[in-house]
């Protein structure tokens, strides 16, 4: 890649600075060149987020129509699956799976709720209420 | 409390951490090593297509060696002693970190990316291969030299704690490391030769068909089958995942190929071996080809593919990479052995 070809397409990094690319000058010698992004990367990144957003929307719908507990929504929002959530909370996978059922969730003890609330960084009241909207809140 | 640590931004986190830590240790003697040099000495370059390892339910393609190898190989190659620690308990891990800082040591930590609040939101995924250096603490905030960011950053203690104990594949388990003893001067030549040799062996003498330069051809063949095997949505996800592995922050562009070329130029000067410069040009060409592949793949993802972006064309592009890299690494083996 030539120095003058280092792409500067705004996107992923936003105003968080820039990343460094390796590129050659006219004599072929390498140097580090700042770049604020590249379109193919933005496309791939957007695609990854679309998948996450879809999962979140699906979970939210489940919570709204009463087939899933709010844990399912937060699990999707934090890009987790049963395995990962079970590792973070210390619950067994079958326990987490049960907690996704609204009826089981309603009867959860304070301690278990606290575990989820502190991991997801919300209050217990917020955890128990139906989340407002999805939107690209994860980003 | 803040150490007098020189933060230098780099393209790749582990190489940046390694070179920054070593340069910190050798501050008095004035000797420095660059990121590209650590990448080469640590045999960072690699290729592997591992469809049986899933990241976000999609296959893993890797352009670099396993996490931690670069730091280990560079420090041992230069005769630098390192203290490694892993922890079960978060409290103990944070206390140990504070103790090291009190003693005036810069401490490298492995973390997950998801929990670090200073990351751009678009990059906050669950991946556990991130490295950073903790260089101070003020109140409840840690001062961090995270090599992929232009400036030093601050991170609240609770976020750093959970990032150090991120879960999932390759969980860091609170890993931290620091340099304990270093020789008087850095003897670069043997480490460079060893680094080139071991990387070239892994690339062209690898018996496993999906690793090394043969692995690139393997991926090309698999990729051509995707449209017949999966629906359009899935093939796009597979391509997108590949682009991210190849280009997302940390590679310096072109799946580390440009960084390795930069290393070869430096190595040529240090070893006085001009042939390395021409191999560097070859690998630059390969990096450019990888980038062209990414452009084609992205056009497919966006549904803007032209006839030049067909899966056969993409397969051919990959085979070009495979051919260039096979020649380049064979020549490197010739040069160093």
Short mmCIF file of C-alpha atoms in Angstrom, two decimals:
data_model
loop_
_atom_site.label_atom_id
_atom_site.label_comp_id
_atom_site.label_asym_id
_atom_site.label_seq_id
_atom_site.Cartn_x
_atom_site.Cartn_y
_atom_site.Cartn_z
CA UNK A 1 0.00 0.00 0.00
CA UNK A 2 1.31 3.42 -0.94
CA UNK A 3 1.20 6.25 1.55
CA UNK A 4 -1.13 8.30 -0.64
CA UNK A 5 -3.47 5.29 -0.94
CA UNK A 6 -4.01 4.89 2.80
CA UNK A 7 -7.80 5.17 3.06
CA UNK A 8 -9.46 7.86 5.13
CA UNK A 9 -13.09 6.75 5.18
CA UNK A 10 -14.89 7.85 8.36
CA UNK A 11 -16.81 5.16 10.20
CA UNK A 12 -16.06 2.74 13.01
CA UNK A 13 -13.51 4.77 14.94
CA UNK A 14 -15.68 7.92 14.95
CA UNK A 15 -13.90 10.61 16.90
CA UNK A 16 -11.91 8.17 19.01
CA UNK A 17 -8.73 9.04 17.17
CA UNK A 18 -7.15 7.04 14.39
CA UNK A 19 -5.40 3.77 13.78
CA UNK A 20 -2.03 3.19 12.20
CA UNK A 21 -1.39 1.58 8.84
CA UNK A 22 1.86 0.47 7.31
CA UNK A 23 2.46 2.01 3.90
CA UNK A 24 5.38 2.69 1.57
CA UNK A 25 6.66 6.06 0.36
CA UNK A 26 7.80 6.80 -3.20
CA UNK A 27 11.15 5.08 -2.58
CA UNK A 28 9.42 1.96 -1.27
CA UNK A 29 10.39 2.51 2.37
CA UNK A 30 7.81 1.67 5.04
CA UNK A 31 6.34 4.21 7.40
CA UNK A 32 3.40 4.40 9.77
CA UNK A 33 0.46 6.41 8.48
CA UNK A 34 -2.63 7.37 10.49
CA UNK A 35 -5.95 6.29 9.02
CA UNK A 36 -9.45 7.05 10.22
CA UNK A 37 -10.92 3.99 8.53
CA UNK A 38 -11.66 2.07 5.37
CA UNK A 39 -14.98 1.45 3.65
CA UNK A 40 -14.77 -2.39 3.39
CA UNK A 41 -14.10 -2.48 7.14
CA UNK A 42 -17.08 -0.24 7.79
CA UNK A 43 -19.27 -2.52 5.69
CA UNK A 44 -18.13 -5.63 7.57
CA UNK A 45 -18.55 -3.89 10.93
CA UNK A 46 -22.05 -2.66 10.07
CA UNK A 47 -22.97 -6.15 9.04
CA UNK A 48 -21.85 -7.58 12.39
CA UNK A 49 -23.96 -4.99 14.21
CA UNK A 50 -26.99 -5.68 12.05
CA UNK A 51 -26.88 -9.29 13.26
CA UNK A 52 -26.65 -8.15 16.88
CA UNK A 53 -29.44 -5.59 16.43
CA UNK A 54 -31.66 -8.25 14.93
CA UNK A 55 -31.04 -10.58 17.88
CA UNK A 56 -31.84 -7.74 20.29
CA UNK A 57 -35.05 -6.84 18.46
CA UNK A 58 -36.12 -10.46 18.46
CA UNK A 59 -35.47 -10.81 22.19
CA UNK A 60 -37.34 -7.59 22.88
CA UNK A 61 -40.32 -8.82 20.98
CA UNK A 62 -40.24 -12.01 23.03
CA UNK A 63 -40.16 -10.00 26.25
CA UNK A 64 -43.09 -7.86 25.09
CA UNK A 65 -45.31 -10.75 24.12
CA UNK A 66 -44.48 -12.61 27.30
CA UNK A 67 -42.51 -15.54 25.96
CA UNK A 68 -39.14 -14.38 27.27
CA UNK A 69 -37.88 -12.71 30.44
CA UNK A 70 -35.89 -9.44 30.36
CA UNK A 71 -32.73 -11.50 30.92
CA UNK A 72 -33.04 -12.61 27.29
CA UNK A 73 -33.09 -8.99 26.15
CA UNK A 74 -30.00 -8.03 28.15
CA UNK A 75 -28.24 -11.21 27.10
CA UNK A 76 -28.74 -10.29 23.43
CA UNK A 77 -27.84 -6.67 24.06
CA UNK A 78 -24.54 -7.73 25.60
CA UNK A 79 -23.86 -10.07 22.68
CA UNK A 80 -23.95 -13.13 24.90
CA UNK A 81 -25.24 -16.64 24.50
CA UNK A 82 -26.22 -19.10 27.22
CA UNK A 83 -22.65 -20.31 27.61
CA UNK A 84 -21.10 -16.90 27.99
CA UNK A 85 -23.81 -15.60 30.32
CA UNK A 86 -23.48 -18.68 32.46
CA UNK A 87 -19.72 -18.09 32.75
CA UNK A 88 -20.20 -14.46 33.72
CA UNK A 89 -22.93 -15.08 36.29
CA UNK A 90 -21.69 -18.35 37.72
CA UNK A 91 -25.08 -19.97 37.11
CA UNK A 92 -25.28 -23.26 35.26
CA UNK A 93 -26.46 -23.05 31.67
CA UNK A 94 -29.69 -24.86 32.53
CA UNK A 95 -30.33 -22.30 35.24
CA UNK A 96 -29.82 -19.39 32.86
CA UNK A 97 -32.09 -21.12 30.38
CA UNK A 98 -34.80 -21.33 33.03
CA UNK A 99 -34.29 -17.69 33.96
CA UNK A 100 -35.22 -16.78 30.40
CA UNK A 101 -38.76 -17.96 31.14
CA UNK A 102 -40.94 -15.11 32.43
CA UNK A 103 -42.63 -17.29 35.07
CA UNK A 104 -39.33 -18.45 36.54
CA UNK A 105 -37.85 -14.96 36.33
CA UNK A 106 -40.74 -13.45 38.31
CA UNK A 107 -39.96 -15.72 41.24
CA UNK A 108 -36.19 -15.13 41.20
CA UNK A 109 -34.63 -14.25 44.54
CA UNK A 110 -33.06 -10.86 45.18
CA UNK A 111 -29.58 -12.37 45.08
CA UNK A 112 -29.97 -13.86 41.62
CA UNK A 113 -31.51 -10.65 40.32
CA UNK A 114 -28.59 -8.73 41.78
CA UNK A 115 -26.14 -10.94 39.90
CA UNK A 116 -27.81 -10.10 36.60
CA UNK A 117 -28.35 -6.44 37.46
CA UNK A 118 -24.72 -5.80 38.37
CA UNK A 119 -23.42 -7.65 35.30
CA UNK A 120 -25.74 -5.71 32.99
CA UNK A 121 -25.15 -2.49 34.94
CA UNK A 122 -28.83 -1.72 35.53
CA UNK A 123 -30.93 -1.43 38.68
CA UNK A 124 -33.12 -4.34 39.75
CA UNK A 125 -36.21 -2.24 39.00
CA UNK A 126 -34.96 -1.58 35.49
CA UNK A 127 -34.09 -5.23 35.05
CA UNK A 128 -37.63 -6.25 36.00
CA UNK A 129 -39.39 -3.76 33.77
CA UNK A 130 -39.90 -4.23 30.06
CA UNK A 131 -37.11 -2.40 28.24
CA UNK A 132 -38.28 0.65 26.33
CA UNK A 133 -36.84 0.44 22.85
CA UNK A 134 -33.95 -1.23 21.14
CA UNK A 135 -32.57 1.20 18.63
CA UNK A 136 -28.84 1.09 18.15
CA UNK A 137 -28.44 1.61 21.91
CA UNK A 138 -25.67 -0.95 22.02
CA UNK A 139 -23.46 1.39 20.09
CA UNK B 1 0.86 7.78 40.86
CA UNK B 2 2.08 7.61 37.33
CA UNK B 3 5.16 5.99 35.86
CA UNK B 4 7.35 7.84 33.43
CA UNK B 5 6.31 5.58 30.56
CA UNK B 6 6.66 6.51 26.92
CA UNK B 7 3.44 5.64 25.13
CA UNK B 8 3.84 4.95 21.46
CA UNK B 9 0.88 4.08 19.29
CA UNK B 10 1.19 0.98 17.18
CA UNK B 11 -0.98 -0.93 14.76
CA UNK B 12 -1.13 -4.18 16.72
CA UNK B 13 -1.75 -4.40 20.46
CA UNK B 14 0.58 -7.23 21.45
CA UNK B 15 3.51 -5.95 19.37
CA UNK B 16 2.95 -2.46 20.71
CA UNK B 17 2.87 -3.67 24.29
CA UNK B 18 6.03 -5.73 23.74
CA UNK B 19 8.04 -2.95 22.15
CA UNK B 20 6.80 -0.29 24.59
CA UNK B 21 7.67 -2.47 27.60
CA UNK B 22 11.11 -3.32 26.24
CA UNK B 23 11.82 0.30 25.32
CA UNK B 24 10.77 1.32 28.83
CA UNK B 25 13.24 -1.18 30.28
CA UNK B 26 16.07 0.04 28.05
CA UNK B 27 15.32 3.71 28.49
CA UNK B 28 18.70 4.41 30.08
CA UNK B 29 20.74 2.78 27.35
CA UNK B 30 18.70 4.55 24.69
CA UNK B 31 18.22 1.38 22.63
CA UNK B 32 14.77 1.05 21.12
CA UNK B 33 12.97 -1.51 19.04
CA UNK B 34 10.03 -0.83 16.78
CA UNK B 35 6.68 -2.55 16.60
CA UNK B 36 7.51 -4.14 13.25
CA UNK B 37 10.75 -5.54 14.67
CA UNK B 38 8.92 -7.22 17.56
CA UNK B 39 6.37 -8.60 15.11
CA UNK B 40 9.14 -10.21 13.06
CA UNK B 41 11.24 -11.43 15.99
CA UNK B 42 8.12 -12.91 17.54
CA UNK B 43 7.24 -14.74 14.29
CA UNK B 44 3.89 -13.00 14.36
CA UNK B 45 2.96 -13.62 10.74
CA UNK B 46 0.87 -16.66 9.96
CA UNK B 47 -2.19 -17.89 8.16
CA UNK B 48 -4.81 -20.34 9.30
CA UNK B 49 -8.35 -21.04 8.21
CA UNK B 50 -10.04 -22.85 11.09
CA UNK B 51 -13.70 -23.43 10.24
CA UNK B 52 -14.15 -25.70 13.25
CA UNK B 53 -13.34 -22.86 15.66
CA UNK B 54 -16.29 -20.49 15.76
CA UNK B 55 -16.22 -16.81 16.62
CA UNK B 56 -19.75 -15.39 16.79
CA UNK B 57 -20.92 -18.65 15.19
CA UNK B 58 -18.67 -18.06 12.14
CA UNK B 59 -15.34 -19.65 11.19
CA UNK B 60 -12.05 -18.27 12.42
CA UNK B 61 -9.46 -17.04 9.92
CA UNK B 62 -6.21 -15.95 11.48
CA UNK B 63 -3.40 -13.93 10.00
CA UNK B 64 -1.15 -14.12 13.04
CA UNK B 65 0.27 -16.53 15.57
CA UNK B 66 -1.59 -17.37 18.79
CA UNK B 67 -1.96 -14.59 21.34
CA UNK B 68 0.97 -14.26 23.75
CA UNK B 69 3.49 -15.93 21.46
CA UNK B 70 5.03 -12.70 20.20
CA UNK B 71 5.76 -11.39 23.68
CA UNK B 72 7.14 -14.75 24.84
CA UNK B 73 9.35 -15.34 21.82
CA UNK B 74 10.73 -11.79 21.67
CA UNK B 75 11.60 -11.61 25.37
CA UNK B 76 13.16 -15.07 25.48
CA UNK B 77 15.02 -14.43 22.22
CA UNK B 78 16.55 -11.26 23.64
CA UNK B 79 17.38 -12.84 27.00
CA UNK B 80 14.84 -10.79 28.91
CA UNK B 81 13.29 -12.37 32.01
CA UNK B 82 9.58 -12.01 32.52
CA UNK B 83 7.28 -12.63 35.45
CA UNK B 84 3.87 -14.04 34.46
CA UNK B 85 0.93 -14.28 36.78
CA UNK B 86 -2.58 -15.64 36.43
CA UNK B 87 -5.32 -15.40 38.99
CA UNK B 88 -8.49 -17.07 40.15
CA UNK B 89 -9.80 -14.15 42.15
CA UNK B 90 -10.52 -10.71 40.77
CA UNK B 91 -9.68 -8.99 44.06
CA UNK B 92 -6.31 -10.70 44.31
CA UNK B 93 -5.53 -9.89 40.68
CA UNK B 94 -6.26 -6.19 41.18
CA UNK B 95 -4.33 -6.10 44.47
CA UNK B 96 -1.35 -7.72 42.77
CA UNK B 97 -1.52 -5.14 39.99
CA UNK B 98 -1.55 -2.30 42.55
CA UNK B 99 1.45 -3.81 44.34
CA UNK B 100 3.47 -3.98 41.12
CA UNK B 101 2.57 -0.38 40.31
CA UNK B 102 3.59 0.72 43.82
CA UNK B 103 6.98 -0.86 43.22
CA UNK B 104 7.29 1.23 40.07
CA UNK B 105 6.78 -1.48 37.45
CA UNK B 106 4.88 -1.09 34.20
CA UNK B 107 2.59 -4.10 33.96
CA UNK B 108 1.26 -5.72 30.82
CA UNK B 109 -2.25 -7.17 31.07
CA UNK B 110 -4.30 -9.35 28.81
CA UNK B 111 -7.93 -8.27 28.67
CA UNK B 112 -11.14 -8.65 26.75
CA UNK B 113 -12.21 -5.79 24.52
CA UNK B 114 -15.89 -5.72 25.40
CA UNK B 115 -15.66 -4.12 28.83
CA UNK B 116 -13.13 -1.38 28.14
CA UNK B 117 -15.12 1.88 28.18
CA UNK B 118 -12.57 3.83 26.16
CA UNK B 119 -13.07 1.56 23.12
CA UNK B 120 -15.12 3.01 20.27
CA UNK B 121 -18.64 1.53 20.71
CA UNK B 122 -18.51 -0.05 17.24
CA UNK B 123 -15.55 -2.18 18.28
CA UNK B 124 -16.91 -3.46 21.55
CA UNK B 125 -17.17 -7.16 20.81
CA UNK B 126 -16.32 -10.12 22.98
CA UNK B 127 -12.76 -10.89 21.98
CA UNK B 128 -10.16 -11.82 24.54
CA UNK B 129 -6.94 -11.20 22.70
CA UNK B 130 -6.29 -7.63 23.75
CA UNK B 131 -3.12 -6.44 25.49
CA UNK B 132 -2.36 -3.19 27.27
CA UNK B 133 0.12 -1.74 29.75
CA UNK B 134 -1.02 -0.31 33.07
CA UNK B 135 1.28 2.59 33.96
CA UNK B 136 -0.38 4.30 36.89
CA UNK B 137 -3.34 4.82 39.15
CA UNK B 138 -5.08 8.00 40.17
CA UNK B 139 -7.89 7.59 42.66
CA UNK B 140 -10.08 4.85 41.28
CA UNK B 141 -8.84 5.21 37.71
CA UNK B 142 -6.02 3.33 36.09
CA UNK B 143 -3.78 5.03 33.58
CA UNK B 144 -3.29 2.79 30.62
CA UNK B 145 -0.98 2.77 27.65
CA UNK B 146 -3.17 0.96 25.15
CA UNK B 147 -1.00 0.77 22.04
CA UNK B 148 -3.81 0.94 19.48
CA UNK B 149 -4.87 4.39 20.75
CA UNK B 150 -3.06 7.62 19.92
CA UNK B 151 -2.84 8.79 23.56
CA UNK B 152 -2.83 7.24 27.01
CA UNK B 153 -6.28 6.44 28.30
CA UNK B 154 -7.96 6.19 31.70
CA UNK B 155 -10.08 3.30 32.82
CA UNK B 156 -12.16 2.89 36.01
CA UNK B 157 -10.96 0.05 38.25
CA UNK B 158 -14.21 -1.93 38.03
CA UNK B 159 -14.12 -1.96 34.22
CA UNK B 160 -10.48 -2.99 34.07
CA UNK B 161 -11.20 -5.75 36.61
CA UNK B 162 -13.98 -7.30 34.55
CA UNK B 163 -11.98 -6.83 31.33
CA UNK B 164 -9.11 -8.78 32.89
CA UNK B 165 -11.56 -11.51 33.78
CA UNK B 166 -13.50 -11.54 30.53
CA UNK B 167 -15.03 -14.94 29.85
CA UNK B 168 -15.44 -17.04 26.77
CA UNK B 169 -12.86 -18.46 24.36
CA UNK B 170 -9.24 -17.79 25.38
CA UNK B 171 -10.29 -16.14 28.64
CA UNK B 172 -7.40 -14.02 29.96
CA UNK B 173 -7.95 -15.10 33.60
CA UNK B 174 -6.35 -11.94 34.92
CA UNK B 175 -3.02 -12.62 33.16
CA UNK B 176 -0.41 -10.00 33.81
CA UNK B 177 3.28 -9.83 33.03
CA UNK B 178 6.26 -7.61 33.55
CA UNK B 179 9.94 -7.56 32.72
CA UNK B 180 12.09 -8.54 35.70
CA UNK B 181 15.60 -8.65 34.31
CA UNK B 182 17.16 -7.54 31.07
CA UNK B 183 20.65 -7.89 29.60
CA UNK B 184 22.95 -4.88 29.15
CA UNK B 185 22.27 -4.54 25.45
CA UNK B 186 19.79 -5.94 22.98
CA UNK B 187 21.33 -8.54 20.69
CA UNK B 188 18.93 -8.29 17.78
CA UNK B 189 20.60 -10.35 15.04
CA UNK B 190 20.09 -13.89 16.38
CA UNK B 191 16.52 -13.07 17.44
CA UNK B 192 15.73 -11.73 13.97
CA UNK B 193 17.17 -14.76 12.23
CA UNK B 194 15.31 -17.13 14.52
CA UNK B 195 12.09 -15.16 14.09
CA UNK B 196 12.26 -15.29 10.29
CA UNK B 197 13.15 -18.96 10.22
CA UNK B 198 10.39 -20.06 12.52
CA UNK B 199 7.77 -17.94 10.74
CA UNK B 200 8.82 -19.22 7.32
CA UNK B 201 8.72 -22.81 8.56
CA UNK B 202 5.21 -22.35 9.88
CA UNK B 203 4.14 -20.82 6.57
CA UNK B 204 5.66 -23.15 3.98
CA UNK B 205 6.64 -26.31 5.84
CA UNK B 206 3.39 -26.77 7.68
CA UNK B 207 2.02 -30.30 7.39
CA UNK B 208 -1.54 -29.19 8.14
CA UNK B 209 -3.43 -28.35 4.90
CA UNK B 210 -5.43 -25.44 6.30
CA UNK B 211 -2.43 -23.68 7.89
CA UNK B 212 0.37 -21.67 6.28
CA UNK B 213 0.42 -20.63 2.64
CA UNK B 214 -1.32 -23.89 1.65
CA UNK B 215 -4.13 -22.83 3.96
CA UNK B 216 -4.76 -19.78 1.79
CA UNK B 217 -5.38 -22.09 -1.18
CA UNK B 218 -7.55 -24.25 1.06
CA UNK B 219 -9.65 -21.21 1.93
CA UNK B 220 -9.86 -20.28 -1.78
CA UNK B 221 -11.33 -23.70 -2.59
CA UNK B 222 -13.75 -23.58 0.31
CA UNK B 223 -14.81 -20.05 -0.53
CA UNK B 224 -15.72 -21.02 -4.08
CA UNK B 225 -18.11 -23.60 -2.67
CA UNK B 226 -19.90 -21.20 -0.32
CA UNK B 227 -22.57 -19.95 -2.76
CA UNK B 228 -23.61 -23.54 -3.50
CA UNK B 229 -23.49 -24.63 0.12
CA UNK B 230 -25.08 -21.70 1.95
CA UNK B 231 -27.80 -19.15 1.31
CA UNK B 232 -26.85 -15.63 0.23
CA UNK B 233 -27.23 -14.18 3.71
CA UNK B 234 -24.83 -16.72 5.22
CA UNK B 235 -22.21 -16.29 2.48
CA UNK B 236 -22.30 -12.55 3.11
CA UNK B 237 -21.81 -13.12 6.82
CA UNK B 238 -18.87 -15.43 6.09
CA UNK B 239 -17.27 -12.82 3.84
CA UNK B 240 -17.92 -10.05 6.35
CA UNK B 241 -16.34 -12.07 9.13
CA UNK B 242 -13.30 -12.66 6.96
CA UNK B 243 -12.87 -8.94 6.23
CA UNK B 244 -13.04 -8.17 9.92
CA UNK B 245 -10.38 -10.75 10.77
CA UNK B 246 -8.17 -9.43 8.02
CA UNK B 247 -8.51 -5.71 8.44
CA UNK B 248 -10.10 -4.70 11.72
CA UNK B 249 -7.86 -2.66 13.98
CA UNK B 250 -4.64 -4.35 14.91
CA UNK B 251 -3.36 -5.65 11.61
CA UNK B 252 -1.74 -2.55 10.17
CA UNK B 253 -3.60 -3.37 6.96
CA UNK B 254 -3.52 -6.35 4.61
CA UNK B 255 -3.71 -8.95 7.36
CA UNK B 256 -0.31 -8.06 8.88
CA UNK B 257 1.46 -8.48 5.53
CA UNK B 258 2.48 -4.82 5.40
CA UNK B 259 3.77 -4.93 8.97
CA UNK B 260 5.90 -7.94 8.13
CA UNK B 261 7.26 -6.21 5.04
CA UNK B 262 8.22 -3.26 7.21
CA UNK B 263 9.99 -5.69 9.53
CA UNK B 264 11.92 -7.22 6.62
CA UNK B 265 13.16 -3.77 5.59
CA UNK B 266 14.42 -3.13 9.11
CA UNK B 267 15.92 -6.60 9.28
CA UNK B 268 17.71 -6.04 5.96
CA UNK B 269 19.47 -3.02 7.42
CA UNK B 270 20.38 -4.75 10.69
CA UNK B 271 21.61 -7.98 9.12
CA UNK B 272 23.10 -6.25 6.06
CA UNK B 273 21.16 -8.61 3.83
CA UNK B 274 19.78 -6.88 0.73
CA UNK B 275 17.78 -9.88 -0.44
CA UNK B 276 15.34 -9.26 2.41
CA UNK B 277 14.35 -5.98 0.76
CA UNK B 278 13.14 -7.76 -2.37
CA UNK B 279 11.16 -10.27 -0.29
CA UNK B 280 9.66 -7.28 1.51
CA UNK B 281 8.46 -5.94 -1.87
CA UNK B 282 6.92 -9.34 -2.65
CA UNK B 283 5.00 -9.40 0.61
CA UNK B 284 3.81 -5.83 0.06
CA UNK B 285 2.37 -7.12 -3.20
CA UNK B 286 0.67 -9.91 -1.29
CA UNK B 287 -0.76 -7.43 1.22
CA UNK B 288 -2.13 -5.34 -1.65
CA UNK B 289 -3.72 -8.48 -3.09
CA UNK B 290 -5.36 -9.25 0.25
CA UNK B 291 -6.73 -5.72 0.28
CA UNK B 292 -8.15 -6.20 -3.21
CA UNK B 293 -9.81 -9.35 -1.96
CA UNK B 294 -11.37 -7.39 0.92
CA UNK B 295 -12.77 -4.83 -1.54
CA UNK B 296 -14.33 -7.59 -3.65
CA UNK B 297 -15.76 -9.31 -0.59
CA UNK B 298 -17.22 -6.06 0.73
CA UNK B 299 -18.88 -5.38 -2.63
CA UNK B 300 -20.53 -8.79 -2.38
CA UNK B 301 -21.74 -8.03 1.15
CA UNK B 302 -23.27 -4.80 -0.09
CA UNK B 303 -24.87 -6.52 -3.08
CA UNK B 304 -22.79 -4.40 -5.45
CA UNK B 305 -20.72 -7.24 -6.87
CA UNK B 306 -19.72 -6.96 -10.51
CA UNK B 307 -18.50 -9.89 -12.61
CA UNK B 308 -14.96 -9.21 -11.37
CA UNK B 309 -16.15 -9.93 -7.84
CA UNK B 310 -17.50 -13.44 -8.41
CA UNK B 311 -16.52 -16.18 -5.99
CA UNK B 312 -14.23 -17.66 -8.65
CA UNK B 313 -12.50 -14.28 -9.00
CA UNK B 314 -12.14 -14.03 -5.24
CA UNK B 315 -10.75 -17.57 -5.12
CA UNK B 316 -8.20 -16.64 -7.77
CA UNK B 317 -7.20 -13.54 -5.82
CA UNK B 318 -6.56 -15.72 -2.78
CA UNK B 319 -4.55 -18.19 -4.84
CA UNK B 320 -2.40 -15.28 -6.01
CA UNK B 321 -1.71 -14.44 -2.36
CA UNK B 322 -0.88 -18.06 -1.68
CA UNK B 323 1.54 -18.23 -4.61
CA UNK B 324 3.33 -14.97 -3.76
CA UNK B 325 3.67 -15.90 -0.12
CA UNK B 326 4.90 -19.42 -0.85
CA UNK B 327 7.71 -18.00 -2.99
CA UNK B 328 8.51 -15.25 -0.49
CA UNK B 329 8.75 -17.50 2.55
CA UNK B 330 10.75 -20.15 0.69
CA UNK B 331 13.23 -17.45 -0.22
CA UNK B 332 13.33 -16.31 3.40
CA UNK B 333 14.22 -19.86 4.47
CA UNK B 334 17.05 -19.79 1.92
CA UNK B 335 18.33 -16.49 3.22
CA UNK B 336 18.41 -17.29 6.94
CA UNK B 337 19.45 -20.94 6.91
#
